[in-house]
């Protein structure tokens, strides 16, 4: 991912904001961490997946920030003179967990890099985190990296193209992560096995095509081979089950509507690629009438959360490992 690394590094040289996008396991977090490490940059890294489910309060966001500040040795020095912050052996704490505390912490962090990973999660809040990010962009000497695997939801949250939105018109750079080509994937695996001192036949490497060049799955495959010498089938089965459990977790927010999401995904997985009318017919054959606008919003939510991809030939499950899980275990 040398090119992506350079894009990120150059992006932050010229812009205050870089957005790193890519579906699950495309290597976003690793790219950002590698960049911060290589360039030895003081940073605050907030992983919004660690926020509790449901509505996100200012309290829980600040708790995440406290934990990260506590981990950074330089933070104590910088925050020691900031009002509203207490520093003790236990760690760094905000006396009041409110917006003012967040703003003063951001001021104190000037000159650093603020990373918000899985930033689309911040849409689940009464607080306008997009305004807070825009405030930091406009008023502070702070570089910001936002990242998200649910790319559509991330942009729905940031609304960079909406003239009414706080971040509208602010220049930024997007770094898009990608899958490896077949050749790159083979090379990646070959080198990995070589480093681990393990001989693996070309047939087995061929079979790893099913991981579709997704770096996270390739790593998962390589690691499982090296540590347990399992067959590709067994590894793929476990990977599919993992992908299914992530999908189920993500669908929970739809409550009673979840059943329809499930059916849509099953129909699309079965057909491999499916157009709108074909999906509608497929769902109706299984669970009865579905209003057109309901189906449209289901499909657009599934695309925005990265489970589906819309192509010229119709909708498809974006991750083949997930598709095989849906077909076999769901
Ligand atoms: N450039 C790379 N070289 C080697 N391994 C990598 C690379 N990028 C990512 N990986 C491995 O792939 C896995 C997934 O990467 P990572 O967590 O960075 O992806 P992600 O896009 O942030 O995924 P998620 O959307 O699940 O957060 C990790 O285990 C990581 O070690
Ligand atoms: Mg990540």
Tab-separated table of C-alpha atoms and ligand atoms in Angstrom:
chain	number	residue	atom	x	y	z
A	1	UNK	CA	0.000	0.000	0.000
A	2	UNK	CA	2.926	2.310	-0.738
A	3	UNK	CA	0.880	4.556	-3.026
A	4	UNK	CA	-1.887	4.936	-0.447
A	5	UNK	CA	0.680	5.720	2.236
A	6	UNK	CA	2.137	8.459	0.072
A	7	UNK	CA	-1.323	9.833	-0.687
A	8	UNK	CA	-2.085	10.020	3.006
A	9	UNK	CA	1.199	11.655	3.813
A	10	UNK	CA	0.973	14.185	0.958
A	11	UNK	CA	-2.695	14.770	1.686
A	12	UNK	CA	-1.944	15.857	5.222
A	13	UNK	CA	0.861	18.097	4.051
A	14	UNK	CA	-1.517	20.160	1.949
A	15	UNK	CA	-4.903	19.743	3.595
A	16	UNK	CA	-6.195	19.864	7.147
A	17	UNK	CA	-8.485	16.920	6.575
A	18	UNK	CA	-7.901	13.521	5.011
A	19	UNK	CA	-10.647	10.925	4.757
A	20	UNK	CA	-9.529	7.306	4.463
A	21	UNK	CA	-12.245	5.099	3.005
A	22	UNK	CA	-12.569	1.428	2.120
A	23	UNK	CA	-14.738	-1.521	2.999
A	24	UNK	CA	-14.099	-3.734	5.983
A	25	UNK	CA	-10.611	-5.257	6.174
A	26	UNK	CA	-9.201	-3.176	3.342
A	27	UNK	CA	-6.391	-1.993	5.615
A	28	UNK	CA	-7.517	1.531	6.603
A	29	UNK	CA	-6.539	1.396	10.261
A	30	UNK	CA	-3.192	-0.240	9.483
A	31	UNK	CA	-2.417	2.417	6.895
A	32	UNK	CA	-3.121	5.244	9.327
A	33	UNK	CA	-1.159	3.613	12.164
A	34	UNK	CA	1.787	2.903	9.871
A	35	UNK	CA	1.816	6.510	8.715
A	36	UNK	CA	1.703	7.893	12.273
A	37	UNK	CA	4.426	5.491	13.354
A	38	UNK	CA	6.763	6.063	10.452
A	39	UNK	CA	6.522	9.810	10.690
A	40	UNK	CA	6.565	9.701	14.514
A	41	UNK	CA	3.628	12.052	14.834
A	42	UNK	CA	1.938	12.830	18.135
A	43	UNK	CA	-1.658	11.836	17.684
A	44	UNK	CA	-4.920	11.090	19.330
A	45	UNK	CA	-6.546	7.997	17.838
A	46	UNK	CA	-10.224	7.512	18.606
A	47	UNK	CA	-11.771	4.222	17.543
A	48	UNK	CA	-15.491	4.924	17.463
A	49	UNK	CA	-16.284	1.202	17.310
A	50	UNK	CA	-15.501	1.219	21.012
A	51	UNK	CA	-18.427	3.545	21.711
A	52	UNK	CA	-21.455	1.890	23.317
A	53	UNK	CA	-24.432	0.893	21.143
A	54	UNK	CA	-27.442	3.177	20.921
A	55	UNK	CA	-27.290	6.961	21.128
A	56	UNK	CA	-23.812	8.348	21.752
A	57	UNK	CA	-23.669	10.807	24.629
A	58	UNK	CA	-21.015	13.477	25.072
A	59	UNK	CA	-20.086	11.547	28.217
A	60	UNK	CA	-19.229	8.357	26.366
A	61	UNK	CA	-17.309	10.207	23.662
A	62	UNK	CA	-15.267	12.039	26.292
A	63	UNK	CA	-14.613	8.776	28.097
A	64	UNK	CA	-13.084	7.430	24.897
A	65	UNK	CA	-10.968	10.588	24.631
A	66	UNK	CA	-9.904	10.330	28.290
A	67	UNK	CA	-8.724	6.769	27.795
A	68	UNK	CA	-6.690	7.738	24.738
A	69	UNK	CA	-5.213	10.838	26.396
A	70	UNK	CA	-4.247	8.726	29.391
A	71	UNK	CA	-2.273	6.403	27.107
A	72	UNK	CA	-0.199	9.237	25.648
A	73	UNK	CA	2.760	10.350	27.747
A	74	UNK	CA	2.917	13.777	26.117
A	75	UNK	CA	-0.730	14.510	26.927
A	76	UNK	CA	-0.110	15.076	30.653
A	77	UNK	CA	2.367	17.824	29.934
A	78	UNK	CA	0.070	19.574	27.503
A	79	UNK	CA	-3.076	19.267	29.559
A	80	UNK	CA	-1.633	20.062	32.961
A	81	UNK	CA	-2.521	23.728	32.663
A	82	UNK	CA	-5.906	23.261	31.031
A	83	UNK	CA	-8.867	24.178	33.154
A	84	UNK	CA	-11.515	21.515	33.723
A	85	UNK	CA	-9.082	18.630	33.431
A	86	UNK	CA	-7.796	16.596	36.333
A	87	UNK	CA	-4.637	14.544	36.040
A	88	UNK	CA	-3.883	11.850	38.566
A	89	UNK	CA	-2.297	8.422	38.777
A	90	UNK	CA	-5.552	6.910	37.556
A	91	UNK	CA	-5.404	8.985	34.428
A	92	UNK	CA	-6.695	12.063	32.676
A	93	UNK	CA	-10.291	13.024	33.479
A	94	UNK	CA	-12.634	15.810	32.483
A	95	UNK	CA	-14.254	17.399	35.517
A	96	UNK	CA	-17.416	17.993	33.494
A	97	UNK	CA	-18.092	15.712	30.586
A	98	UNK	CA	-19.638	18.359	28.348
A	99	UNK	CA	-19.103	20.185	25.073
A	100	UNK	CA	-16.977	22.907	26.694
A	101	UNK	CA	-14.537	20.297	27.947
A	102	UNK	CA	-14.265	18.793	24.490
A	103	UNK	CA	-13.615	22.178	22.909
A	104	UNK	CA	-10.923	23.091	25.428
A	105	UNK	CA	-9.262	19.695	24.975
A	106	UNK	CA	-9.235	20.230	21.201
A	107	UNK	CA	-7.621	23.635	21.698
A	108	UNK	CA	-4.953	22.038	23.867
A	109	UNK	CA	-4.269	19.463	21.158
A	110	UNK	CA	-3.234	22.060	18.582
A	111	UNK	CA	-0.269	20.930	16.522
A	112	UNK	CA	-1.199	17.258	16.873
A	113	UNK	CA	-3.083	14.878	14.637
A	114	UNK	CA	-6.595	13.848	15.528
A	115	UNK	CA	-7.703	10.510	14.082
A	116	UNK	CA	-11.325	9.465	14.261
A	117	UNK	CA	-11.630	5.881	13.050
A	118	UNK	CA	-15.084	4.574	12.072
A	119	UNK	CA	-16.282	8.170	12.283
A	120	UNK	CA	-19.703	7.320	10.808
A	121	UNK	CA	-20.627	5.983	14.250
A	122	UNK	CA	-20.762	9.594	15.455
A	123	UNK	CA	-23.946	10.097	13.451
A	124	UNK	CA	-25.779	8.219	16.222
A	125	UNK	CA	-25.896	11.204	18.528
A	126	UNK	CA	-27.948	14.219	19.477
A	127	UNK	CA	-24.686	16.147	19.505
A	128	UNK	CA	-23.562	17.564	16.191
A	129	UNK	CA	-20.140	16.010	15.915
A	130	UNK	CA	-19.929	17.210	12.313
A	131	UNK	CA	-20.125	20.802	13.628
A	132	UNK	CA	-17.444	20.066	16.190
A	133	UNK	CA	-15.162	18.660	13.475
A	134	UNK	CA	-15.874	21.737	11.328
A	135	UNK	CA	-15.050	23.967	14.296
A	136	UNK	CA	-11.704	22.229	14.737
A	137	UNK	CA	-11.075	22.503	10.996
A	138	UNK	CA	-11.812	26.220	10.879
A	139	UNK	CA	-10.306	27.464	14.100
A	140	UNK	CA	-7.551	25.152	15.220
A	141	UNK	CA	-4.109	24.215	14.048
A	142	UNK	CA	-5.049	20.560	14.034
A	143	UNK	CA	-4.754	17.959	11.289
A	144	UNK	CA	-7.678	15.580	11.121
A	145	UNK	CA	-7.901	12.059	9.701
A	146	UNK	CA	-11.354	10.532	9.467
A	147	UNK	CA	-11.863	6.948	8.452
A	148	UNK	CA	-14.756	4.609	7.931
A	149	UNK	CA	-15.659	1.245	6.477
A	150	UNK	CA	-19.291	2.244	5.969
A	151	UNK	CA	-18.355	4.748	3.332
A	152	UNK	CA	-21.859	5.864	2.347
A	153	UNK	CA	-22.843	6.376	5.964
A	154	UNK	CA	-19.628	8.299	6.574
A	155	UNK	CA	-20.453	10.742	3.787
A	156	UNK	CA	-24.088	10.931	4.901
A	157	UNK	CA	-22.744	12.004	8.283
A	158	UNK	CA	-20.175	14.498	6.957
A	159	UNK	CA	-22.402	15.912	4.169
A	160	UNK	CA	-19.421	17.567	2.490
A	161	UNK	CA	-21.574	18.277	-0.583
A	162	UNK	CA	-24.493	19.818	1.262
A	163	UNK	CA	-24.383	23.641	1.326
A	164	UNK	CA	-26.362	23.569	4.573
A	165	UNK	CA	-23.813	21.346	6.329
A	166	UNK	CA	-21.037	22.596	8.626
A	167	UNK	CA	-18.236	20.876	6.681
A	168	UNK	CA	-19.450	22.032	3.268
A	169	UNK	CA	-16.818	23.521	1.009
A	170	UNK	CA	-13.855	22.612	3.207
A	171	UNK	CA	-11.076	21.178	1.042
A	172	UNK	CA	-10.035	17.650	1.939
A	173	UNK	CA	-8.220	14.702	0.428
A	174	UNK	CA	-9.764	11.258	0.155
A	175	UNK	CA	-7.538	8.197	0.252
A	176	UNK	CA	-9.400	5.175	-1.075
A	177	UNK	CA	-8.159	1.789	-0.010
A	178	UNK	CA	-8.420	-0.971	-2.557
A	179	UNK	CA	-8.278	-4.712	-2.938
A	180	UNK	CA	-5.036	-6.327	-4.071
A	181	UNK	CA	-4.913	-7.676	-7.608
A	182	UNK	CA	-4.604	-11.468	-7.943
A	183	UNK	CA	-0.942	-11.074	-8.619
A	184	UNK	CA	-0.344	-8.784	-5.633
A	185	UNK	CA	-2.323	-11.106	-3.381
A	186	UNK	CA	-0.231	-14.116	-4.421
A	187	UNK	CA	2.923	-12.141	-3.895
A	188	UNK	CA	1.742	-10.945	-0.478
A	189	UNK	CA	0.987	-14.511	0.635
A	190	UNK	CA	4.139	-15.976	-0.850
A	191	UNK	CA	6.309	-13.447	0.984
A	192	UNK	CA	4.389	-13.946	4.217
A	193	UNK	CA	4.793	-17.726	4.159
A	194	UNK	CA	8.433	-17.323	3.213
A	195	UNK	CA	9.037	-15.073	6.216
A	196	UNK	CA	7.343	-17.622	8.453
A	197	UNK	CA	9.572	-20.327	6.974
A	198	UNK	CA	6.609	-22.281	5.630
A	199	UNK	CA	6.377	-23.985	2.249
A	200	UNK	CA	2.988	-23.616	0.614
A	201	UNK	CA	2.131	-25.014	-2.812
A	202	UNK	CA	0.912	-22.853	-5.667
A	203	UNK	CA	-2.398	-24.771	-5.605
A	204	UNK	CA	-3.117	-23.530	-2.129
A	205	UNK	CA	-2.154	-20.010	-3.102
A	206	UNK	CA	-4.556	-20.330	-6.042
A	207	UNK	CA	-7.327	-21.322	-3.681
A	208	UNK	CA	-6.795	-18.113	-1.763
A	209	UNK	CA	-8.336	-16.304	-4.736
A	210	UNK	CA	-11.622	-16.711	-2.902
A	211	UNK	CA	-10.466	-13.995	-0.480
A	212	UNK	CA	-10.711	-11.603	-3.399
A	213	UNK	CA	-7.573	-9.617	-2.632
A	214	UNK	CA	-9.005	-8.252	0.610
A	215	UNK	CA	-5.914	-7.749	2.718
A	216	UNK	CA	-7.598	-8.486	6.038
A	217	UNK	CA	-8.842	-11.870	4.786
A	218	UNK	CA	-5.477	-12.686	3.220
A	219	UNK	CA	-3.808	-11.965	6.554
A	220	UNK	CA	-6.422	-14.051	8.354
A	221	UNK	CA	-5.822	-16.895	5.932
A	222	UNK	CA	-2.038	-16.682	6.202
A	223	UNK	CA	-2.090	-16.486	9.964
A	224	UNK	CA	-4.453	-19.473	10.288
A	225	UNK	CA	-2.303	-21.534	7.914
A	226	UNK	CA	0.863	-20.739	9.797
A	227	UNK	CA	-0.510	-21.253	13.275
A	228	UNK	CA	-2.865	-24.218	12.762
A	229	UNK	CA	-2.099	-25.640	9.315
A	230	UNK	CA	-5.809	-25.703	8.514
A	231	UNK	CA	-7.291	-26.290	5.079
A	232	UNK	CA	-8.486	-23.341	3.009
A	233	UNK	CA	-12.087	-24.601	3.411
A	234	UNK	CA	-11.937	-24.584	7.180
A	235	UNK	CA	-10.378	-21.152	7.250
A	236	UNK	CA	-12.943	-19.787	4.849
A	237	UNK	CA	-15.766	-21.290	6.888
A	238	UNK	CA	-14.552	-19.528	10.016
A	239	UNK	CA	-14.053	-16.288	8.105
A	240	UNK	CA	-17.604	-16.498	6.698
A	241	UNK	CA	-19.050	-17.053	10.138
A	242	UNK	CA	-17.161	-14.059	11.440
A	243	UNK	CA	-18.470	-11.933	8.566
A	244	UNK	CA	-22.021	-13.148	9.279
A	245	UNK	CA	-21.817	-12.243	12.932
A	246	UNK	CA	-20.626	-8.741	12.011
A	247	UNK	CA	-23.506	-8.436	9.579
A	248	UNK	CA	-26.023	-9.525	12.213
A	249	UNK	CA	-24.600	-7.044	14.646
A	250	UNK	CA	-24.936	-4.246	12.077
A	251	UNK	CA	-28.520	-5.194	11.136
A	252	UNK	CA	-29.706	-4.997	14.721
A	253	UNK	CA	-30.322	-1.262	14.420
A	254	UNK	CA	-33.171	-1.946	11.991
A	255	UNK	CA	-35.302	-3.675	14.635
A	256	UNK	CA	-38.453	-5.191	13.191
A	257	UNK	CA	-37.409	-4.276	9.650
A	258	UNK	CA	-34.405	-6.570	9.978
A	259	UNK	CA	-36.245	-9.522	8.433
A	260	UNK	CA	-36.611	-7.645	5.152
A	261	UNK	CA	-32.911	-6.740	5.130
A	262	UNK	CA	-32.144	-10.409	5.610
A	263	UNK	CA	-34.329	-11.476	2.736
A	264	UNK	CA	-32.855	-8.839	0.430
A	265	UNK	CA	-29.352	-10.060	1.222
A	266	UNK	CA	-30.305	-13.698	0.729
A	267	UNK	CA	-31.910	-13.044	-2.622
A	268	UNK	CA	-28.905	-11.050	-3.829
A	269	UNK	CA	-26.425	-13.631	-2.532
A	270	UNK	CA	-28.282	-16.394	-4.357
A	271	UNK	CA	-28.502	-14.514	-7.645
A	272	UNK	CA	-24.908	-13.251	-7.314
A	273	UNK	CA	-25.836	-10.079	-9.189
A	274	UNK	CA	-29.395	-8.870	-9.182
A	275	UNK	CA	-31.355	-5.926	-10.489
A	276	UNK	CA	-33.970	-4.079	-8.489
A	277	UNK	CA	-37.096	-5.703	-9.971
A	278	UNK	CA	-35.588	-9.177	-9.687
A	279	UNK	CA	-34.776	-8.538	-6.007
A	280	UNK	CA	-38.309	-7.295	-5.387
A	281	UNK	CA	-39.797	-10.415	-6.980
A	282	UNK	CA	-37.413	-12.644	-5.046
A	283	UNK	CA	-38.277	-11.104	-1.687
A	284	UNK	CA	-42.017	-11.137	-2.406
A	285	UNK	CA	-41.890	-14.826	-3.306
A	286	UNK	CA	-40.526	-15.493	0.178
A	287	UNK	CA	-42.243	-13.056	2.527
A	288	UNK	CA	-44.996	-11.318	0.580
A	289	UNK	CA	-45.464	-7.751	-0.685
A	290	UNK	CA	-42.804	-5.144	-0.056
A	291	UNK	CA	-43.461	-1.476	-0.944
A	292	UNK	CA	-41.101	-0.117	-3.584
A	293	UNK	CA	-39.834	2.790	-1.490
A	294	UNK	CA	-39.138	0.424	1.403
A	295	UNK	CA	-37.026	-1.790	-0.828
A	296	UNK	CA	-35.195	1.223	-2.228
A	297	UNK	CA	-34.282	2.442	1.202
A	298	UNK	CA	-33.176	-1.042	2.299
A	299	UNK	CA	-30.887	-1.312	-0.712
A	300	UNK	CA	-29.464	2.150	-0.289
A	301	UNK	CA	-28.793	1.519	3.421
A	302	UNK	CA	-27.052	-1.752	2.579
A	303	UNK	CA	-24.913	-0.040	-0.049
A	304	UNK	CA	-24.070	2.831	2.308
A	305	UNK	CA	-23.075	0.433	5.061
A	306	UNK	CA	-20.788	-1.441	2.688
A	307	UNK	CA	-22.579	-4.797	2.541
A	308	UNK	CA	-23.795	-4.339	-1.016
A	309	UNK	CA	-22.148	-2.904	-4.038
A	310	UNK	CA	-24.088	-1.409	-6.933
A	311	UNK	CA	-22.635	-2.332	-10.297
A	312	UNK	CA	-23.688	-1.957	-13.946
A	313	UNK	CA	-25.198	-5.442	-13.783
A	314	UNK	CA	-27.096	-4.842	-10.569
A	315	UNK	CA	-26.509	-5.280	-6.846
A	316	UNK	CA	-24.026	-7.764	-5.420
A	317	UNK	CA	-22.700	-8.727	-1.990
A	318	UNK	CA	-19.514	-6.684	-1.710
A	319	UNK	CA	-17.462	-9.287	0.140
A	320	UNK	CA	-17.385	-12.807	-1.370
A	321	UNK	CA	-16.533	-14.292	2.030
A	322	UNK	CA	-19.718	-12.783	3.424
A	323	UNK	CA	-21.641	-14.027	0.392
A	324	UNK	CA	-20.513	-17.560	0.960
A	325	UNK	CA	-21.533	-17.229	4.625
A	326	UNK	CA	-24.998	-15.996	3.677
A	327	UNK	CA	-25.450	-18.893	1.255
A	328	UNK	CA	-24.222	-21.545	3.632
A	329	UNK	CA	-24.960	-20.558	7.207
A	330	UNK	CA	-27.714	-17.984	7.268
B	1	LIG	N1	-0.432	-3.202	4.171
B	1	LIG	C1	-0.615	-4.290	4.924
B	1	LIG	N2	0.304	-5.261	5.001
B	1	LIG	C2	0.104	-6.350	5.738
B	1	LIG	N3	-1.004	-6.598	6.472
B	1	LIG	C3	-1.956	-5.674	6.453
B	1	LIG	C4	-1.831	-4.476	5.687
B	1	LIG	N4	-2.954	-3.764	5.849
B	1	LIG	C5	-3.727	-4.467	6.673
B	1	LIG	N5	-3.156	-5.618	7.048
B	1	LIG	C6	-3.733	-6.630	7.930
B	1	LIG	O1	-5.090	-6.814	7.546
B	1	LIG	C7	-5.963	-6.790	8.668
B	1	LIG	C8	-7.057	-5.793	8.457
B	1	LIG	O2	-6.483	-4.524	8.372
B	1	LIG	P1	-7.112	-3.257	9.075
B	1	LIG	O3	-7.680	-3.583	10.392
B	1	LIG	O4	-6.112	-2.186	8.977
B	1	LIG	O5	-8.291	-2.958	8.071
B	1	LIG	P2	-9.500	-1.957	8.229
B	1	LIG	O6	-9.815	-1.467	6.856
B	1	LIG	O7	-9.215	-0.941	9.258
B	1	LIG	O8	-10.624	-2.957	8.687
B	1	LIG	P3	-11.978	-2.650	9.490
B	1	LIG	O9	-12.888	-2.020	8.508
B	1	LIG	O10	-12.421	-3.990	9.904
B	1	LIG	O11	-11.621	-1.745	10.624
B	1	LIG	C9	-5.102	-6.511	9.876
B	1	LIG	O12	-4.997	-7.693	10.603
B	1	LIG	C10	-3.766	-6.100	9.352
B	1	LIG	O13	-2.756	-6.671	10.098
B	2	LIG	MG1	-10.223	-0.371	10.937
